[in-house]
């Protein structure tokens, strides 16, 4: 798909005179000058919102055969989404490059303020299919932009937020955290809402610049131990899409995206992890934080500390960290 | 174990006060047999929580009978006399109406309403609070209701999820997760359902059915070729009963 460099003629009419005027103009043009109407709808820099508004007119068989491949494929993708079943979608779109079409829809449709239910549905579906089924995360910045734009308009965002986090990559936290530096208070508000599973965001009244830095430090410290939980706004009031695997942090082992420790554990590590798992949450947090700090400070001390009985580890950790839970 | 003001409670002494209510008895027995200690500040606090849980179950059954329909937020509907539908699909209480009447209207005119499963649970919670507090107190305290899944709850009705509760109880809201949901039906990514205490659950959109049947329905909304089944999570979601009790105690005599 070509990059949009300027507005297409139809987009310009829409921008200047609104959606209804565009529809009216195109309907008249079809009667007066069909060739010109076809030329305009096939312009390279046409956006998805303009195509969506003109869908009832361009879907008619008499016109659809003159559409370029991008427009034909976009109509197929919409039909697939309307089937409300991924098997139906896959069948309808089997001969087209779905991934590129989904990206075109999201990229050119992101700024639009069409708040009609189906338009929102289509964008949500494109994001969900691209991220969950095609594992294509190149549009995450665009998906983020749509989420924030919709939030400012008071529109529904939960499915799109779910699609965003379905990338399952904790690095996406940083992409959201960048909006803590925004001048727009609504953007800061939403970022705090989306990241409130991070202790420093939930409990802190820090100024937003410091909060951003705190989130960066938290992410840097915990990145190897973060895993995706799949929790969503549909599921609970305070979803935590990513969690720190405290056991992994305690043993200083990296986790895979599903939360399992990646490397094989020795018998001794397995035994220690079993004991660790029986501890209350606060003790687990204390031990894992102390282990992380000590490992970074001095690996030799850490090697001795990790071999102590857990009760002794707890005593030392509480003494060194003042019994505080970070 | 169950303690009131720090003293271990002999469950038999509670039975007369709960009128042999089957659900309340079941809740007390779960607490009594648990290795976890359930602490209450007073008998009144315990009875309040039992009443709330009982009312949640009743409100669930009544909402099922109300014929409220299942719709996603994009297609949600409400009675415009009591509620304003917001652009995101939630229902905001109008300032000119009584909160108790607005909540009861959902039950009395269910056909005028359509929403998804989490909002239905929140409606159940408000109805249970209304039935426990009474209309007069409810109208005084819950003037800013916004029904929109778990978000934007009134500060007075707080809800939280315990990811690994020591026990589960009748009236808990449980979550059936559908990890391989069809990407074109995200509304089936999971089902919030109230445990009715008799091996049945109420989930808006699925009705009153067993856990196995909820899983069966969710599995029918998986993406093609998936062999990953939906399942019931360990977690449970509940209103903050203790803060509601404090609210009730502080205001019911004023």
Coordinates of C-alpha atoms in Angstrom, one line a residue:
Chain A
X1 CA 0.0 0.0 0.0
X2 CA 1.3 3.4 -0.9
X3 CA 2.0 6.0 1.8
X4 CA -0.5 8.8 2.1
X5 CA 1.1 12.0 1.1
X6 CA -1.9 14.2 0.6
X7 CA -5.7 13.9 0.9
X8 CA -7.5 12.3 -2.0
X9 CA -10.1 14.3 -3.8
X10 CA -12.9 12.5 -2.0
X11 CA -11.2 12.8 1.4
X12 CA -10.9 16.5 0.8
X13 CA -14.6 16.8 0.2
X14 CA -15.2 14.9 3.3
X15 CA -12.8 17.0 5.3
X16 CA -14.3 20.2 4.0
X17 CA -18.0 19.4 3.9
X18 CA -18.6 16.3 6.1
X19 CA -19.6 12.7 5.6
X20 CA -23.2 13.3 4.3
X21 CA -21.9 15.7 1.7
X22 CA -19.4 13.2 0.5
X23 CA -22.1 10.6 0.1
X24 CA -24.3 13.0 -1.7
X25 CA -21.6 14.3 -4.0
X26 CA -20.5 10.8 -5.0
X27 CA -24.0 9.6 -5.6
X28 CA -24.6 12.5 -8.0
X29 CA -21.2 12.1 -9.6
X30 CA -22.0 8.4 -10.3
X31 CA -25.0 9.6 -12.3
X32 CA -23.4 12.5 -14.1
X33 CA -19.9 11.2 -14.7
X34 CA -19.4 7.6 -13.8
X35 CA -15.8 7.5 -15.2
X36 CA -14.8 10.3 -12.9
X37 CA -16.4 8.7 -9.9
X38 CA -14.5 5.5 -10.6
X39 CA -11.3 7.4 -11.0
X40 CA -11.7 9.2 -7.7
X41 CA -12.7 6.1 -5.7
X42 CA -9.6 4.3 -7.1
X43 CA -7.2 7.1 -6.1
X44 CA -4.1 5.7 -4.4
X45 CA -4.4 8.0 -1.5
X46 CA -8.0 7.4 -0.7
X47 CA -8.5 6.7 3.0
X48 CA -10.5 3.8 4.6
X49 CA -13.1 6.2 6.2
X50 CA -14.1 7.6 2.8
X51 CA -14.3 4.1 1.4
X52 CA -16.4 3.0 4.4
X53 CA -18.9 5.9 3.9
X54 CA -19.3 5.2 0.2
X55 CA -19.6 1.4 0.8
X56 CA -23.3 1.2 0.0
X57 CA -22.7 2.8 -3.4
X58 CA -19.5 1.1 -4.5
X59 CA -20.6 -2.4 -3.4
X60 CA -23.2 -2.6 -6.1
X61 CA -22.2 -5.1 -8.8
X62 CA -22.5 -2.5 -11.6
X63 CA -19.7 -0.5 -10.0
X64 CA -17.7 -3.0 -8.0
X65 CA -16.1 -4.6 -11.1
X66 CA -14.4 -1.3 -11.9
X67 CA -12.8 -0.9 -8.5
X68 CA -9.1 -1.3 -8.1
X69 CA -7.7 -4.3 -6.2
X70 CA -7.2 -2.3 -2.9
X71 CA -10.9 -1.4 -2.8
X72 CA -12.1 -4.8 -3.8
X73 CA -9.9 -6.4 -1.1
X74 CA -11.1 -3.9 1.5
X75 CA -14.7 -4.8 0.7
X76 CA -13.8 -8.5 1.0
X77 CA -12.2 -7.9 4.4
X78 CA -15.4 -6.0 5.6
X79 CA -17.5 -8.9 4.4
X80 CA -15.3 -11.3 6.3
X81 CA -15.6 -9.2 9.5
X82 CA -19.4 -9.1 9.1
X83 CA -19.5 -12.9 8.9
X84 CA -18.7 -12.8 12.7
X85 CA -16.7 -15.9 12.4
X86 CA -13.0 -16.3 11.7
X87 CA -13.5 -19.3 9.6
X88 CA -15.9 -17.3 7.4
X89 CA -13.4 -14.4 7.4
X90 CA -10.6 -16.8 6.3
X91 CA -12.7 -18.3 3.5
X92 CA -13.8 -14.9 2.2
X93 CA -10.3 -13.4 2.2
X94 CA -8.3 -16.5 1.2
X95 CA -7.1 -14.9 -2.0
X96 CA -5.9 -11.6 -0.7
X97 CA -3.0 -10.2 1.3
X98 CA -5.0 -9.8 4.5
X99 CA -2.2 -8.5 6.6
X100 CA -1.5 -5.5 4.4
X101 CA -5.2 -4.7 4.0
X102 CA -5.7 -4.7 7.8
X103 CA -2.7 -2.4 8.2
X104 CA -4.1 0.0 5.5
X105 CA -7.5 0.1 7.2
X106 CA -5.9 0.8 10.6
X107 CA -3.3 3.3 9.3
X108 CA -5.7 5.3 7.2
X109 CA -8.7 4.9 9.5
X110 CA -7.0 5.8 12.8
X111 CA -7.7 9.5 12.9
X112 CA -11.3 9.3 12.0
X113 CA -14.1 10.4 14.2
X114 CA -16.8 8.2 12.7
X115 CA -18.4 6.9 15.9
X116 CA -20.8 4.6 14.2
X117 CA -20.9 1.1 15.8
X118 CA -19.9 -0.8 12.7
X119 CA -16.9 1.4 12.0
X120 CA -15.6 0.9 15.5
X121 CA -16.3 -2.8 15.1
X122 CA -14.3 -3.0 11.9
X123 CA -11.3 -1.2 13.4
X124 CA -11.4 -3.4 16.5
X125 CA -11.6 -6.6 14.5
X126 CA -8.7 -5.5 12.2
X127 CA -6.5 -4.8 15.3
X128 CA -7.5 -8.1 17.0
X129 CA -6.9 -10.2 13.9
X130 CA -3.6 -8.5 13.1
X131 CA -2.2 -8.9 16.6
X132 CA -3.7 -12.2 17.8
X133 CA -3.9 -14.2 14.6
X134 CA -1.1 -12.8 12.5
X135 CA 1.2 -11.9 15.4
X136 CA 2.0 -8.7 13.6
X137 CA 2.9 -6.0 16.1
X138 CA 3.9 -3.3 13.6
X139 CA 0.6 -1.4 14.1
X140 CA 0.8 -1.3 17.9
X141 CA 1.6 2.5 17.8
X142 CA -1.4 3.0 15.6
X143 CA -3.7 0.9 17.8
X144 CA -2.5 2.9 20.8
X145 CA -3.3 6.1 18.9
X146 CA -6.8 4.9 18.2
X147 CA -7.3 3.9 21.8
X148 CA -6.3 7.3 23.1
X149 CA -8.4 9.2 20.4
X150 CA -11.4 7.2 21.3
X151 CA -10.9 7.6 25.0
X152 CA -10.9 11.4 24.5
X153 CA -14.2 11.1 22.7
X154 CA -15.7 8.9 25.4
X155 CA -16.0 5.9 23.0
X156 CA -15.6 2.2 23.8
X157 CA -12.0 1.1 24.1
X158 CA -12.0 -2.2 25.9
X159 CA -11.7 -4.6 23.0
X160 CA -9.0 -2.5 21.4
X161 CA -7.1 -2.4 24.7
X162 CA -7.4 -6.2 24.9
X163 CA -6.0 -6.4 21.3
X164 CA -3.1 -4.1 22.2
X165 CA -2.0 -6.2 25.2
X166 CA -2.5 -9.4 23.2
X167 CA 0.9 -8.7 21.7
X168 CA 2.0 -10.3 25.0
X169 CA 5.2 -8.4 24.9
X170 CA 5.9 -6.5 28.2
X171 CA 7.9 -3.9 26.2
X172 CA 4.5 -2.5 25.1
X173 CA 4.3 -1.1 28.6
X174 CA 6.9 1.4 27.7
X175 CA 5.0 2.5 24.6
X176 CA 2.0 3.3 26.9
X177 CA 4.2 4.9 29.6
X178 CA 5.5 7.5 27.1
X179 CA 2.1 9.1 27.3
X180 CA 2.7 10.0 30.9
X181 CA 4.7 12.8 29.5
X182 CA 1.8 14.1 27.4
X183 CA 0.6 17.7 27.8
X184 CA -2.9 16.3 27.4
X185 CA -4.3 15.5 30.8
X186 CA -6.8 12.9 29.3
X187 CA -3.9 11.0 27.9
X188 CA -2.1 11.0 31.2
X189 CA -5.3 9.9 32.9
X190 CA -5.8 7.0 30.5
X191 CA -2.2 5.9 30.8
X192 CA -2.5 5.7 34.5
X193 CA -5.6 3.7 34.2
X194 CA -4.0 1.2 31.8
X195 CA -0.8 0.9 33.8
X196 CA -2.3 0.8 37.3
X197 CA -1.2 -2.8 37.6
X198 CA 2.3 -1.4 38.1
X199 CA 2.8 -0.8 41.9
X200 CA 4.4 2.6 41.4
X201 CA 1.5 3.9 39.2
X202 CA -1.2 2.5 41.5
X203 CA 0.2 4.0 44.7
X204 CA 2.1 7.0 43.7
X205 CA 1.3 10.7 43.5
X206 CA 4.5 11.5 41.8
X207 CA 4.6 14.3 39.2
X208 CA 4.1 12.7 35.7
X209 CA 7.7 13.2 34.6
X210 CA 9.0 11.3 37.7
X211 CA 6.3 8.7 37.3
X212 CA 7.4 8.0 33.8
X213 CA 11.0 7.5 35.0
X214 CA 9.8 5.3 37.8
X215 CA 7.9 3.1 35.3
X216 CA 11.0 2.9 33.2
X217 CA 13.1 1.8 36.2
X218 CA 10.4 -0.7 37.2
X219 CA 10.2 -2.1 33.7
X220 CA 14.0 -2.4 33.5
X221 CA 14.2 -4.2 36.8
X222 CA 11.3 -6.6 36.1
X223 CA 11.4 -7.1 32.3
X224 CA 13.1 -10.6 32.4
X225 CA 10.5 -11.8 34.9
X226 CA 7.3 -10.3 33.4
X227 CA 4.7 -12.5 31.7
X228 CA 1.3 -12.0 30.1
X229 CA -1.7 -13.0 32.1
X230 CA -4.5 -12.3 29.6
X231 CA -6.5 -10.4 32.1
X232 CA -8.8 -7.8 30.6
X233 CA -11.3 -5.1 31.4
X234 CA -14.1 -7.5 30.6
X235 CA -12.9 -9.9 33.3
X236 CA -12.3 -7.7 36.4
X237 CA -12.2 -4.2 37.8
X238 CA -8.4 -4.0 38.0
X239 CA -6.9 -6.2 35.4
X240 CA -3.2 -6.9 35.5
X241 CA -2.3 -7.9 31.9
X242 CA 1.3 -8.4 33.0
X243 CA 2.6 -9.9 36.2
X244 CA 6.1 -10.3 37.7
X245 CA 6.9 -13.9 38.3
X246 CA 8.2 -13.6 41.8
X247 CA 9.6 -17.1 41.8
X248 CA 11.6 -16.4 38.7
X249 CA 12.9 -13.1 40.1
X250 CA 13.8 -14.9 43.4
X251 CA 15.9 -17.4 41.5
X252 CA 17.0 -14.8 38.9
X253 CA 15.7 -16.8 36.0
X254 CA 14.2 -15.3 32.8
X255 CA 10.5 -16.3 32.1
X256 CA 8.9 -17.0 28.8
X257 CA 5.8 -15.1 27.7
X258 CA 3.5 -17.6 29.4
X259 CA 5.3 -17.2 32.8
X260 CA 7.3 -20.4 32.9
X261 CA 10.9 -20.2 33.8
X262 CA 12.8 -20.7 30.6
X263 CA 15.9 -22.6 31.8
X264 CA 16.0 -26.0 33.4
X265 CA 16.1 -25.8 37.2
X266 CA 18.5 -27.8 39.4
X267 CA 17.0 -30.1 42.1
X268 CA 18.1 -27.6 44.7
X269 CA 16.4 -24.7 42.8
X270 CA 13.2 -26.8 42.4
X271 CA 13.2 -27.4 46.1
X272 CA 13.7 -23.8 47.0
X273 CA 11.1 -22.7 44.6
X274 CA 8.6 -25.1 46.2
X275 CA 9.3 -23.6 49.6
X276 CA 9.1 -20.1 48.2
X277 CA 5.7 -20.9 46.7
X278 CA 4.3 -21.8 50.1
X279 CA 5.2 -18.3 51.5
X280 CA 2.7 -15.5 51.8
X281 CA 2.7 -12.8 49.1
X282 CA 4.5 -10.2 51.1
X283 CA 7.4 -12.5 52.0
X284 CA 7.6 -13.6 48.3
X285 CA 7.9 -9.9 47.3
X286 CA 10.5 -9.2 49.9
X287 CA 12.7 -12.2 48.9
X288 CA 12.4 -11.6 45.2
X289 CA 13.3 -7.9 45.6
X290 CA 16.3 -8.6 47.8
X291 CA 17.5 -11.4 45.6
X292 CA 17.3 -9.1 42.5
X293 CA 19.2 -6.3 44.3
X294 CA 21.9 -8.6 45.7
X295 CA 22.4 -10.4 42.4
X296 CA 23.0 -7.0 40.7
X297 CA 25.3 -5.8 43.5
X298 CA 27.5 -8.9 44.0
X299 CA 27.0 -12.2 42.3
X300 CA 29.3 -14.0 44.9
X301 CA 27.2 -12.8 47.8
X302 CA 24.1 -13.7 46.0
X303 CA 25.5 -17.3 45.4
X304 CA 26.0 -17.7 49.1
X305 CA 22.7 -16.1 50.1
X306 CA 20.6 -18.2 47.7
X307 CA 21.9 -21.4 49.4
X308 CA 20.7 -20.4 52.9
X309 CA 17.5 -21.9 54.2
X310 CA 14.5 -19.7 53.2
X311 CA 13.9 -18.7 56.8
X312 CA 17.5 -17.3 57.0
X313 CA 17.1 -15.6 53.6
X314 CA 13.9 -13.9 54.9
X315 CA 15.7 -12.7 58.0
X316 CA 18.6 -11.2 56.0
X317 CA 16.2 -9.7 53.5
X318 CA 14.1 -8.0 56.1
X319 CA 17.2 -6.7 57.9
X320 CA 18.7 -5.3 54.7
X321 CA 15.6 -3.9 53.2
X322 CA 14.2 -2.8 56.6
X323 CA 11.3 -5.3 56.2
X324 CA 9.8 -3.0 53.6
X325 CA 8.0 -4.3 50.6
X326 CA 9.0 -2.7 47.4
Chain B
X1 CA -12.6 -21.0 60.9
X2 CA -14.9 -18.1 61.8
X3 CA -14.3 -15.5 64.5
X4 CA -16.4 -12.6 65.7
X5 CA -14.6 -9.9 67.7
X6 CA -11.6 -12.3 67.9
X7 CA -13.6 -15.2 69.4
X8 CA -14.1 -18.5 67.6
X9 CA -17.7 -19.0 66.8
X10 CA -19.7 -22.2 67.3
X11 CA -21.6 -22.4 64.1
X12 CA -24.6 -24.0 65.8
X13 CA -25.3 -20.8 67.7
X14 CA -25.7 -18.9 64.4
X15 CA -28.3 -21.2 62.9
X16 CA -31.4 -19.7 64.6
X17 CA -30.4 -16.2 63.4
X18 CA -30.3 -17.3 59.8
X19 CA -33.7 -19.1 59.9
X20 CA -32.1 -22.3 58.5
X21 CA -31.6 -20.5 55.2
X22 CA -29.9 -23.0 53.0
X23 CA -27.5 -20.6 51.2
X24 CA -26.5 -18.8 54.3
X25 CA -25.9 -22.1 56.1
X26 CA -23.7 -23.2 53.2
X27 CA -21.6 -20.0 53.4
X28 CA -21.2 -20.4 57.1
X29 CA -20.2 -24.0 56.8
X30 CA -17.6 -23.2 54.1
X31 CA -16.1 -20.6 56.5
X32 CA -16.2 -22.9 59.4
X33 CA -14.4 -25.8 57.6
X34 CA -11.8 -23.6 56.0
X35 CA -8.2 -23.5 57.1
X36 CA -8.4 -19.7 56.6
X37 CA -9.8 -17.6 59.4
X38 CA -12.8 -15.4 58.4
X39 CA -12.8 -12.5 60.9
X40 CA -15.9 -10.3 61.6
X41 CA -16.1 -7.3 63.9
X42 CA -19.6 -8.2 65.0
X43 CA -22.5 -10.6 64.4
X44 CA -24.2 -7.8 62.5
X45 CA -21.4 -7.6 60.1
X46 CA -21.6 -11.4 59.4
X47 CA -25.4 -11.3 59.0
X48 CA -25.1 -8.3 56.7
X49 CA -22.6 -10.1 54.4
X50 CA -24.9 -13.2 54.4
X51 CA -27.8 -11.0 53.5
X52 CA -25.9 -9.4 50.7
X53 CA -24.8 -12.7 49.3
X54 CA -28.3 -14.1 49.5
X55 CA -29.6 -10.9 47.8
X56 CA -27.0 -11.2 45.0
X57 CA -28.3 -14.7 44.2
X58 CA -31.9 -13.5 44.2
X59 CA -31.0 -10.5 42.1
X60 CA -29.3 -12.8 39.6
X61 CA -32.3 -15.0 39.2
X62 CA -34.6 -12.0 38.9
X63 CA -32.4 -10.4 36.2
X64 CA -32.5 -13.7 34.3
X65 CA -36.3 -13.6 34.4
X66 CA -36.4 -9.9 33.4
X67 CA -35.7 -10.8 29.8
X68 CA -32.8 -8.3 29.6
X69 CA -31.0 -9.0 26.3
X70 CA -27.4 -9.7 25.6
X71 CA -25.7 -7.1 23.4
X72 CA -22.1 -5.8 23.1
X73 CA -21.5 -2.2 24.3
X74 CA -21.6 -1.0 20.7
X75 CA -25.3 -2.2 20.5
X76 CA -26.4 -1.7 24.1
X77 CA -29.9 -0.3 24.9
X78 CA -31.6 1.2 27.9
X79 CA -34.8 2.9 29.0
X80 CA -34.1 6.6 28.2
X81 CA -36.5 7.7 30.9
X82 CA -34.1 6.6 33.6
X83 CA -30.8 6.3 31.9
X84 CA -28.6 8.1 29.4
X85 CA -26.7 5.8 27.1
X86 CA -23.2 7.1 26.8
X87 CA -21.1 7.0 23.6
X88 CA -19.1 4.1 24.9
X89 CA -22.3 2.1 25.5
X90 CA -22.7 2.5 29.3
X91 CA -25.9 3.6 31.1
X92 CA -25.6 6.8 33.2
X93 CA -28.3 7.5 35.8
X94 CA -30.2 10.6 35.0
X95 CA -30.1 13.3 37.7
X96 CA -33.9 13.7 37.6
X97 CA -34.8 10.2 38.7
X98 CA -34.6 8.1 41.8
X99 CA -31.8 5.6 41.8
X100 CA -33.9 2.8 43.3
X101 CA -36.6 3.3 40.6
X102 CA -34.0 3.3 37.9
X103 CA -32.5 0.0 39.1
X104 CA -35.9 -1.6 39.6
X105 CA -36.9 -0.5 36.1
X106 CA -34.2 -2.8 34.6
X107 CA -35.9 -5.6 36.4
X108 CA -39.4 -4.6 35.7
X109 CA -38.8 -3.6 32.0
X110 CA -35.9 -5.8 31.1
X111 CA -36.9 -6.0 27.5
X112 CA -36.0 -2.3 27.1
X113 CA -32.4 -3.1 28.1
X114 CA -29.5 -4.8 26.4
X115 CA -25.9 -5.1 27.6
X116 CA -23.0 -7.5 28.1
X117 CA -22.1 -9.9 30.9
X118 CA -20.0 -7.7 33.2
X119 CA -22.5 -4.9 33.3
X120 CA -25.2 -7.4 34.1
X121 CA -23.2 -8.5 37.2
X122 CA -22.9 -4.8 38.3
X123 CA -26.7 -4.4 37.8
X124 CA -27.1 -7.5 40.1
X125 CA -24.8 -5.9 42.7
X126 CA -26.7 -2.6 42.7
X127 CA -30.0 -4.5 43.0
X128 CA -28.6 -6.6 45.9
X129 CA -27.5 -3.4 47.6
X130 CA -30.9 -1.8 47.0
X131 CA -32.7 -4.8 48.5
X132 CA -30.3 -4.9 51.5
X133 CA -30.2 -1.1 52.2
X134 CA -33.9 -0.3 51.3
X135 CA -35.0 2.3 48.8
X136 CA -34.8 5.3 51.1
X137 CA -31.2 4.8 52.1
X138 CA -30.2 3.6 48.6
X139 CA -31.6 6.8 47.1
X140 CA -29.6 8.9 49.5
X141 CA -26.3 7.1 49.0
X142 CA -26.2 5.9 45.4
X143 CA -26.9 9.0 43.3
X144 CA -24.1 8.6 40.8
X145 CA -24.6 5.2 39.2
X146 CA -22.9 4.5 35.9
X147 CA -23.4 1.0 34.5
X148 CA -20.4 0.1 32.3
X149 CA -18.9 -3.3 33.0
X150 CA -16.5 -3.2 35.9
X151 CA -15.2 0.3 35.4
X152 CA -16.5 3.6 36.7
X153 CA -18.3 2.1 39.7
X154 CA -19.6 4.5 42.3
X155 CA -17.0 5.1 45.0
X156 CA -19.5 3.6 47.4
X157 CA -19.8 0.3 45.6
X158 CA -16.3 -0.9 45.3
X159 CA -15.6 -4.3 43.6
X160 CA -12.4 -6.3 43.8
X161 CA -11.1 -9.6 42.5
X162 CA -9.2 -12.1 44.7
X163 CA -7.0 -14.0 42.3
X164 CA -6.4 -16.9 44.6
X165 CA -9.1 -16.9 47.3
X166 CA -8.8 -19.5 50.0
X167 CA -12.4 -20.6 49.4
X168 CA -15.2 -19.9 47.0
X169 CA -18.8 -19.0 48.1
X170 CA -22.3 -18.8 46.8
X171 CA -22.7 -15.3 45.2
X172 CA -19.1 -15.1 44.2
X173 CA -18.7 -13.8 40.6
X174 CA -16.5 -16.4 38.8
X175 CA -14.9 -16.0 35.5
X176 CA -14.9 -18.6 32.7
X177 CA -12.0 -17.8 30.4
X178 CA -12.0 -18.7 26.7
X179 CA -8.4 -18.3 25.7
X180 CA -8.9 -19.3 22.1
X181 CA -11.9 -17.1 21.4
X182 CA -12.8 -16.4 17.8
X183 CA -11.2 -13.0 17.2
X184 CA -14.4 -11.8 15.6
X185 CA -16.5 -12.4 18.7
X186 CA -14.4 -10.9 21.5
X187 CA -17.5 -10.7 23.6
X188 CA -17.1 -14.5 24.1
X189 CA -13.5 -14.1 25.5
X190 CA -15.0 -15.1 28.8
X191 CA -18.1 -15.2 30.9
X192 CA -18.7 -13.5 34.3
X193 CA -21.1 -15.7 36.2
X194 CA -22.6 -15.6 39.7
X195 CA -22.3 -18.8 41.7
X196 CA -25.9 -19.6 42.7
X197 CA -24.8 -22.1 45.4
X198 CA -26.5 -25.1 43.9
X199 CA -24.0 -26.1 41.2
X200 CA -25.6 -23.6 38.8
X201 CA -24.3 -20.2 37.6
X202 CA -26.0 -17.1 36.3
X203 CA -24.2 -15.6 33.4
X204 CA -25.9 -12.9 31.3
X205 CA -26.2 -14.2 27.8
X206 CA -25.9 -17.9 28.8
X207 CA -28.7 -18.0 31.4
X208 CA -28.7 -20.2 34.5
X209 CA -26.7 -23.3 33.7
X210 CA -23.9 -25.5 35.0
X211 CA -20.2 -24.8 34.8
X212 CA -19.9 -27.5 32.2
X213 CA -22.5 -25.9 30.0
X214 CA -20.9 -22.5 30.2
X215 CA -17.6 -24.1 29.1
X216 CA -19.5 -25.8 26.3
X217 CA -21.0 -22.6 25.0
X218 CA -17.7 -20.7 25.2
X219 CA -16.0 -23.6 23.3
X220 CA -18.5 -23.1 20.5
X221 CA -17.1 -19.6 20.1
X222 CA -13.5 -20.6 19.7
X223 CA -11.5 -19.9 16.6
X224 CA -11.6 -22.7 14.0
X225 CA -9.4 -25.7 14.7
X226 CA -8.7 -24.8 18.4
X227 CA -8.5 -27.6 20.9
X228 CA -7.8 -25.3 23.9
X229 CA -10.9 -25.5 26.1
X230 CA -12.5 -22.7 28.0
X231 CA -12.1 -23.1 31.8
X232 CA -13.1 -21.7 35.2
X233 CA -10.5 -19.5 36.8
X234 CA -9.7 -19.8 40.5
X235 CA -10.4 -16.1 41.1
X236 CA -13.5 -14.6 42.5
X237 CA -14.9 -11.1 42.3
X238 CA -17.1 -9.5 45.0
X239 CA -18.4 -6.2 46.2
X240 CA -16.4 -4.8 49.1
X241 CA -18.9 -6.2 51.7
X242 CA -17.1 -4.7 54.7
X243 CA -17.1 -1.1 53.3
X244 CA -20.8 -1.6 52.4
X245 CA -21.5 -2.7 55.9
X246 CA -19.8 0.4 57.3
X247 CA -21.8 2.6 55.0
X248 CA -25.0 0.8 56.0
X249 CA -24.2 1.0 59.7
X250 CA -23.2 4.7 59.5
X251 CA -26.2 5.8 57.6
X252 CA -29.1 3.5 58.5
X253 CA -29.8 5.2 61.8
X254 CA -29.4 8.8 60.6

